[in-house]
Short mmCIF file of C-alpha atoms in Angstrom, two decimals:
data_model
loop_
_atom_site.label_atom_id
_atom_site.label_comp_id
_atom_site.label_asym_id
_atom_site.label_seq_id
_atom_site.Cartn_x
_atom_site.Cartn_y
_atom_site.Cartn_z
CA UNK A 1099 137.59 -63.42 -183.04
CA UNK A 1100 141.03 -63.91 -184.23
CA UNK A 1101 142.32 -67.22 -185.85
CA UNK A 1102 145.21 -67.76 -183.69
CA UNK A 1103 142.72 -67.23 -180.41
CA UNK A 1104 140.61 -70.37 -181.90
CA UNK A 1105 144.36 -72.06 -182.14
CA UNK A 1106 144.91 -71.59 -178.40
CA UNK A 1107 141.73 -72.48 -177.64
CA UNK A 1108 142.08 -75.74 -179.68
CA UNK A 1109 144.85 -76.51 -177.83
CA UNK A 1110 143.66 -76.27 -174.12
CA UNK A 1111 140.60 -78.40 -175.70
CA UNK A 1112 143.06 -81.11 -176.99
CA UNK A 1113 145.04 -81.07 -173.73
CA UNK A 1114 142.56 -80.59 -170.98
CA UNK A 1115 145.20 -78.62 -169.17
CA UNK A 1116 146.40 -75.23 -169.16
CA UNK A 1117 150.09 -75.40 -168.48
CA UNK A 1118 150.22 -78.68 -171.26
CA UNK A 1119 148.71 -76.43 -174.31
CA UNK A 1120 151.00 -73.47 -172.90
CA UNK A 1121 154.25 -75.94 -173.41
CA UNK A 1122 153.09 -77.12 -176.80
CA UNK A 1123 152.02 -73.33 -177.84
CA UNK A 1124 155.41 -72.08 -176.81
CA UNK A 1125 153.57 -69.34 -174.70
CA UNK A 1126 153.24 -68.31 -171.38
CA UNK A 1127 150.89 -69.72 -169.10
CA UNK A 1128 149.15 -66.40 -168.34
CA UNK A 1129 149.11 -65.37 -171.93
CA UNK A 1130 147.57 -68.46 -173.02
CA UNK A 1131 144.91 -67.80 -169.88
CA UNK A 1132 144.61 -64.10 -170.84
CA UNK A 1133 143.57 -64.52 -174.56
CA UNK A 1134 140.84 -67.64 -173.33
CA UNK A 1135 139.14 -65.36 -171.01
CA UNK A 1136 139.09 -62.00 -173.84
CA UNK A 1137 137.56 -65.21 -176.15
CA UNK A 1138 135.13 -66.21 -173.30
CA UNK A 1139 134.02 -62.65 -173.36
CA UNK A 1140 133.93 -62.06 -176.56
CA UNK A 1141 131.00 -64.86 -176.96
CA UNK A 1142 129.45 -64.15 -173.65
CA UNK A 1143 129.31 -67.85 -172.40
CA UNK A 1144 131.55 -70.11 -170.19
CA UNK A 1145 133.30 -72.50 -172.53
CA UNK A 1146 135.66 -74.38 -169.58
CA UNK A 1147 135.08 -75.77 -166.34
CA UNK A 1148 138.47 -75.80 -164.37
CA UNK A 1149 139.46 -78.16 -161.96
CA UNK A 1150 142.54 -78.51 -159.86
CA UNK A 1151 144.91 -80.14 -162.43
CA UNK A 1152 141.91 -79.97 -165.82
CA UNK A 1153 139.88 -78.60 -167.51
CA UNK A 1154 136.46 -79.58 -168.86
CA UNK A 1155 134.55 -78.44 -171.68
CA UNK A 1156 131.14 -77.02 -171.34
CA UNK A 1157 128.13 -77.42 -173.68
CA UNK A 1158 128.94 -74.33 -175.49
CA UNK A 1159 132.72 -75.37 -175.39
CA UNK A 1160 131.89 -78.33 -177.16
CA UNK A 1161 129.72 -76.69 -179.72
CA UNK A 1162 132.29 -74.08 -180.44
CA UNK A 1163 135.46 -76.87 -180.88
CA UNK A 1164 134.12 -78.57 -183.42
CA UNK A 1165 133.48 -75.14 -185.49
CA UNK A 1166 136.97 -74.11 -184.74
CA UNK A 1167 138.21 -77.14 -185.85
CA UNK A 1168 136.69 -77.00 -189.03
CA UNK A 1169 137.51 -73.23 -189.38
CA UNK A 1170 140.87 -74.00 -188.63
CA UNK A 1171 141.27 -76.78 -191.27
CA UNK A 1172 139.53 -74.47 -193.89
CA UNK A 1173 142.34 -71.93 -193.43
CA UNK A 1174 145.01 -73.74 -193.28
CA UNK A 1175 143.79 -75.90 -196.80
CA UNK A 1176 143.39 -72.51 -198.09
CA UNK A 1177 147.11 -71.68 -197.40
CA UNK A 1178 148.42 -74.55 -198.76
CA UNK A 1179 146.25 -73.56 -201.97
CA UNK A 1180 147.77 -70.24 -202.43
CA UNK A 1181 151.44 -71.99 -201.60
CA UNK A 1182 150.77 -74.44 -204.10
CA UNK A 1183 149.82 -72.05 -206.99
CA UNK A 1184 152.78 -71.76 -208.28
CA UNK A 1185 154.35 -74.96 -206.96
CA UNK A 1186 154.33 -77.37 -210.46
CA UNK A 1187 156.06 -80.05 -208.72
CA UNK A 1188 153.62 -80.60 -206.36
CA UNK A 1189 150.84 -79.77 -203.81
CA UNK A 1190 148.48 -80.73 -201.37
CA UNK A 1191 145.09 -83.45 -202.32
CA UNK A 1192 142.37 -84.27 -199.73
CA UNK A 1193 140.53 -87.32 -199.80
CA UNK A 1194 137.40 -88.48 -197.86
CA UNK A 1195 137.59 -92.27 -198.27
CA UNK A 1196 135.07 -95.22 -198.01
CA UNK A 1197 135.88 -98.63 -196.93
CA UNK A 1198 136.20 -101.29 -199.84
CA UNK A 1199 139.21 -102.90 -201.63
CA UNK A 1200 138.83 -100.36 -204.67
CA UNK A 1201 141.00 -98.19 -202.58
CA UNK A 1202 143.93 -99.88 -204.45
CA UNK A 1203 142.80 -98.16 -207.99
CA UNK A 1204 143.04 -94.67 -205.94
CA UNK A 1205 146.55 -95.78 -204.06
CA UNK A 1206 147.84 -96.69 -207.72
CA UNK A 1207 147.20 -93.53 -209.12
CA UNK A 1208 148.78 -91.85 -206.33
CA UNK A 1209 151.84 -93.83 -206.75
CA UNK A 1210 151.48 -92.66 -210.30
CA UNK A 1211 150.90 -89.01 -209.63
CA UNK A 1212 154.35 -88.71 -206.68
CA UNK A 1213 156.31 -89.81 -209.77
CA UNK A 1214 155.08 -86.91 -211.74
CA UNK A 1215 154.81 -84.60 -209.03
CA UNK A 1216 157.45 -85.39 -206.11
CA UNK A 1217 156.39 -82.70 -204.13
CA UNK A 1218 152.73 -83.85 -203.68
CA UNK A 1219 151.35 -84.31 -200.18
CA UNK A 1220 148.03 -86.20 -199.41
CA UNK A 1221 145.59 -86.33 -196.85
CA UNK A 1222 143.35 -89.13 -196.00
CA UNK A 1223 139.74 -89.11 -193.82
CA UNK A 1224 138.07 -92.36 -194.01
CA UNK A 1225 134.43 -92.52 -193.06
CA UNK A 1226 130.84 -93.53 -194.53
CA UNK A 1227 129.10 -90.91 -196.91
CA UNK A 1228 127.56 -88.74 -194.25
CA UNK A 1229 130.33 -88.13 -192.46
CA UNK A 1230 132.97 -87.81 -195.99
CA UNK A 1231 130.21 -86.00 -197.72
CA UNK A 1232 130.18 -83.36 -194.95
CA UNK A 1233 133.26 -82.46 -195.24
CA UNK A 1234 133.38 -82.54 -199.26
CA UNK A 1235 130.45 -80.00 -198.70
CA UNK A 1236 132.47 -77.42 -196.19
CA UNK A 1237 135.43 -77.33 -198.48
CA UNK A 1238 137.84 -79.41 -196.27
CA UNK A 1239 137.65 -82.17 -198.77
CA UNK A 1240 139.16 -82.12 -202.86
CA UNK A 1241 137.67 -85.42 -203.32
CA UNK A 1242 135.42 -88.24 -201.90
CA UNK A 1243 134.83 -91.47 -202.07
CA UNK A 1244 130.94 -93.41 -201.71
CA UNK A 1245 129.76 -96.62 -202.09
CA UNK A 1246 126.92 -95.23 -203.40
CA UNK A 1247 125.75 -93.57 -206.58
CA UNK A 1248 126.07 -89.63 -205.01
CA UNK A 1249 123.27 -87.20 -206.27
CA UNK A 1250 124.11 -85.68 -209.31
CA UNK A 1251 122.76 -82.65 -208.81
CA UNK A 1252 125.80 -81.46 -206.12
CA UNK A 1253 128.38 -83.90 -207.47
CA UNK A 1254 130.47 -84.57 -210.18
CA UNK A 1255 131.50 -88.40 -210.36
CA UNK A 1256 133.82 -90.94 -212.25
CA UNK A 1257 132.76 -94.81 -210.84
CA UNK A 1258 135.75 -96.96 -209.90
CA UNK A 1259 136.40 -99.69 -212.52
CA UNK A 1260 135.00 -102.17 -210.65
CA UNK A 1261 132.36 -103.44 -208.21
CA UNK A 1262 132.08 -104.53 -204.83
CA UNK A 1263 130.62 -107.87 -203.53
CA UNK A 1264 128.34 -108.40 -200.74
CA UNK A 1265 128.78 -111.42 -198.36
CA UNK A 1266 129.16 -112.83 -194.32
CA UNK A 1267 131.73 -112.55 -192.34
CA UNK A 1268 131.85 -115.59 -189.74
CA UNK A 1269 133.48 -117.53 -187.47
CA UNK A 1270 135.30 -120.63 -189.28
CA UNK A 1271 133.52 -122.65 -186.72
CA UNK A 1272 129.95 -121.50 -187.78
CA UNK A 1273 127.34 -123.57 -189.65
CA UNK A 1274 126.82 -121.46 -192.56
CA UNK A 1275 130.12 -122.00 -193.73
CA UNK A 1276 129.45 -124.98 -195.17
CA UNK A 1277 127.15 -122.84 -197.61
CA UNK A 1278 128.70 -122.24 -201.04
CA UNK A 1279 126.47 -118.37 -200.76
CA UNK A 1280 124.21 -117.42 -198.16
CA UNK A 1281 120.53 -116.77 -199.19
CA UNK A 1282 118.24 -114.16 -197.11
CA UNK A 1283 115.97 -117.18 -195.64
CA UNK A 1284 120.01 -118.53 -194.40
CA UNK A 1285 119.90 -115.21 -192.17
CA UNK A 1286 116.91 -114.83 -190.51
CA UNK A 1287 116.98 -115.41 -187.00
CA UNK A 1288 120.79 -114.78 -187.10
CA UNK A 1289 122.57 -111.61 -184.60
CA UNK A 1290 123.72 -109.82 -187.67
CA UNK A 1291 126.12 -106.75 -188.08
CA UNK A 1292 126.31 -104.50 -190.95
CA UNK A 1293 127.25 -100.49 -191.28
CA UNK A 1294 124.00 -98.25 -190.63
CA UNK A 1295 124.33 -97.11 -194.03
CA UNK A 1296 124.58 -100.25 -195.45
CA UNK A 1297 121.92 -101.88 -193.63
CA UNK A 1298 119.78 -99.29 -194.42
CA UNK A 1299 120.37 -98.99 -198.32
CA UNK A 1300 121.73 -101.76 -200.01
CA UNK A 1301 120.66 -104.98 -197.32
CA UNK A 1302 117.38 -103.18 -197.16
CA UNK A 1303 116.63 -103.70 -201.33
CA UNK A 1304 118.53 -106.60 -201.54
CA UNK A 1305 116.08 -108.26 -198.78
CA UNK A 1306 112.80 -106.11 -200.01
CA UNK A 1307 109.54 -107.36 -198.44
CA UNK A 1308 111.64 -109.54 -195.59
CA UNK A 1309 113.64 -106.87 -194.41
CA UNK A 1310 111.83 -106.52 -191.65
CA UNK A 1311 112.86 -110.27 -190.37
CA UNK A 1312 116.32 -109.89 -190.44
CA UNK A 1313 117.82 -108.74 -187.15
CA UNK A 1314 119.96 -106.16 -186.64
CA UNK A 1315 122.29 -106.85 -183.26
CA UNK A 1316 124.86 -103.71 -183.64
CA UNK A 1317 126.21 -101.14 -185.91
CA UNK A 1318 129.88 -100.90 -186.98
CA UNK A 1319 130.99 -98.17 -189.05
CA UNK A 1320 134.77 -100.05 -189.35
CA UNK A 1321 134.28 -103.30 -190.61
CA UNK A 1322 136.76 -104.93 -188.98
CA UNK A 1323 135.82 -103.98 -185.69
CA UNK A 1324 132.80 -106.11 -186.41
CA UNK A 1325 134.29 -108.74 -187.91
CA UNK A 1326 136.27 -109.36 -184.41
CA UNK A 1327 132.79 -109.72 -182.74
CA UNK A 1328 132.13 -112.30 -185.48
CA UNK A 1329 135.29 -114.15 -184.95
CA UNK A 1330 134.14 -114.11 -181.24
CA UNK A 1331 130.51 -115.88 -181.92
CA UNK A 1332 128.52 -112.51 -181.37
CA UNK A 1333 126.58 -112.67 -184.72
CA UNK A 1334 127.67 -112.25 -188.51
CA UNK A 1335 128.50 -109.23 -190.57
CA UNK A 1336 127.53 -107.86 -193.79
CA UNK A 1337 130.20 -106.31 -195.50
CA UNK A 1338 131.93 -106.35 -198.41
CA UNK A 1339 134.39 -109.14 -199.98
CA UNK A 1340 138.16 -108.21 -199.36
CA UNK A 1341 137.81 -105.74 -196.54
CA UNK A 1342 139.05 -108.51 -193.63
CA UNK A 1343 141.07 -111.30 -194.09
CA UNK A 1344 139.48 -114.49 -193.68
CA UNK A 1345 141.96 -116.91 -195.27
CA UNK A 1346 142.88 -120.41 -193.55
CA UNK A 1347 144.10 -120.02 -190.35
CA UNK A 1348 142.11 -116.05 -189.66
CA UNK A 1349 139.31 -117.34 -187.54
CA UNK A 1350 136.95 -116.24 -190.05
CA UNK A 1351 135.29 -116.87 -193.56
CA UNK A 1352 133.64 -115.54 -196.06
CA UNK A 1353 130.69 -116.43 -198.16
CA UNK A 1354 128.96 -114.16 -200.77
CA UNK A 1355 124.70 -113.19 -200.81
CA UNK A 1356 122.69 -114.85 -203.61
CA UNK A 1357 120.80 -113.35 -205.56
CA UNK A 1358 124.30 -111.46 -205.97
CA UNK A 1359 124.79 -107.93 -204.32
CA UNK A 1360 127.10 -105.99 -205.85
CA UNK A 1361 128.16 -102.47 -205.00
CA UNK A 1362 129.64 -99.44 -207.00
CA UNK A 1363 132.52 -97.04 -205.71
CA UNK A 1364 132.80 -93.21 -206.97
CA UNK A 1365 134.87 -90.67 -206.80
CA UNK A 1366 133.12 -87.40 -206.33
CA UNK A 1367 133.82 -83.82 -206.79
CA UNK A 1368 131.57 -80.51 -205.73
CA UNK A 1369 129.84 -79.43 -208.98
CA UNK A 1370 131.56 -76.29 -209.68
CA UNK A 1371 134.57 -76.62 -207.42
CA UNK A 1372 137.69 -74.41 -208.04
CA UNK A 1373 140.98 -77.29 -208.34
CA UNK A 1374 144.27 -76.38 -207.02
CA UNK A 1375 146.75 -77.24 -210.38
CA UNK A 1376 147.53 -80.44 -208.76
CA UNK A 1377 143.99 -81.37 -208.17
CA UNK A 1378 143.12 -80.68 -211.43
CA UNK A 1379 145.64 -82.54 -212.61
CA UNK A 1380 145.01 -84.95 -210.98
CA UNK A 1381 141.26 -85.68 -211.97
CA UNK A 1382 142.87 -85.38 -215.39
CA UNK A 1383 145.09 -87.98 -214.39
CA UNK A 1384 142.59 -90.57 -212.65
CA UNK A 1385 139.80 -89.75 -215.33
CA UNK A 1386 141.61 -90.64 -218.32
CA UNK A 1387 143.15 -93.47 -216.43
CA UNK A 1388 139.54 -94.78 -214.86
CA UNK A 1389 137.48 -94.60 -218.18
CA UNK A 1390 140.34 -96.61 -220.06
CA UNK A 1391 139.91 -99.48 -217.34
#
């Protein structure tokens, strides 16, 4: 199975149309069919249904695009590796990124770092921790970061100088704004909305024993996403300070949880990962920087 055969085939899976992925492959229509049918054969199984002016994916289509995809990313992250061995003016970072307004210590650095190194290039995936830590774990990652203390028996870590704050997101118009904090016994019986993770980890201490009262109306892994439900008088959501704007005049406000929920950020490494020179420069960098906060 050849790399640039998984390329084509990414292509005709992007487009859903043969003659689209031909034009943006700057091949031939037949070629491009040719080397899809030797890659159908190759695996023994059907990986497109074709219609009149598309083409569908099958099961084993769909399977096989998202390892291609990640093949495809591994090799071309190894490329820019080799490239950037002997590049000191720059390079290529990858970052796996969690919501929360901590972001700004990582975005100063970086601001930092292009000064130094003019020639850097950086990559951004946001997502929670299963889905950043995944691809931390296949290589397709330099760097992640959790809002939540990562297990230190796979990771290195630095924790971000600060610390989150837990609180509800509302309508302006809603009753519990005219709470200075919102307690857990303020919740119950409320549509709430939180991140699966979240909900699961941190809401689920911070509540203990009551937990189980607190209702749980939808799932948003974007928090802003939920907070427009909010705004519209769906329910509430539990997220963090900072992450939406709720100033006069938003729709929305804010008030924290008491007792107080706080929450840590981290950037994480693989334990025994092998840096680029501008990665490892970079941790140097943010370290040394981080630890002196």
């Amino acid at each position: 199975m050849e790399l640039r055969t998984l390329r084509y085939f990414l292509a005709v899976a992007r487009e859903e149309n043969m003659t689209r992925a031909a034009e943006t492959l700057h091949v031939t229509q037949p070629t491009l069919s040719k080397q899809l049918k030797s890659l159908e054969h190759e695996l023994g199984k059907k990986l497109f249904i074709r219609h009149s002016f598309s083409i569908q994916l099958t099961e084993e289509g769909i399977l096989l695009r998202k390892r291609a995809e990640d093949l495809v990313k591994m090799t071309d992250k190894i490329s820019q590796e080799f490239l950037s061995l002997d590049d000191m003016t720059g390079g290529e970072l990858y970052f796996g990124l969690a919501e929360s307004y901590q972001i700004r210590y990582l975005a100063q650095e970086i601001q930092k770092f292009k000064k130094a190194y003019p020639s850097l290039h950086y990559h951004i995936t946001s997502g929670d921790t299963e889905q950043v830590t995944e691809k931390l774990d296949k290589g397709l990652l330099d760097f992640a970061v959790l809002a939540e203390k990562p297990d230190p028996a796979k990771y290195n870590f630095i924790p971000f100088p600060e610390s989150d704050t837990w609180g509800l997101i509302m309508s302006d118009a809603h009753p519990l704004t005219k709470k200075k904090a919102i307690r857990l016994d303020d919740l119950i019986g409320e549509p709430l909305f939180c991140s699966e993770q979240g909900w699961n980890t941190e809401i689920a201490a911070w509540a203990g024993e009551r937990f189980q009262d607190l209702r749980l109306e939808g799932s948003f892994r974007l928090s802003y996403n939920g907070a427009m439900f909010a705004k519209e008088g769906l329910g509430c959501l539990l997220t963090y300070r900072y992450l939406i704007d709720t100033s006069p005049g938003s729709g929305l406000a804010f008030r924290p949880l008491t007792p107080e929920l706080k929450a840590n950020m981290y950037l994480i490494w693989k334990k025994y990962q092998i840096f680029t020179p501008i990665a490892e420069r970079f941790l140097q960098e943010i370290r040394q920087s981080f630890q002196s906060s």
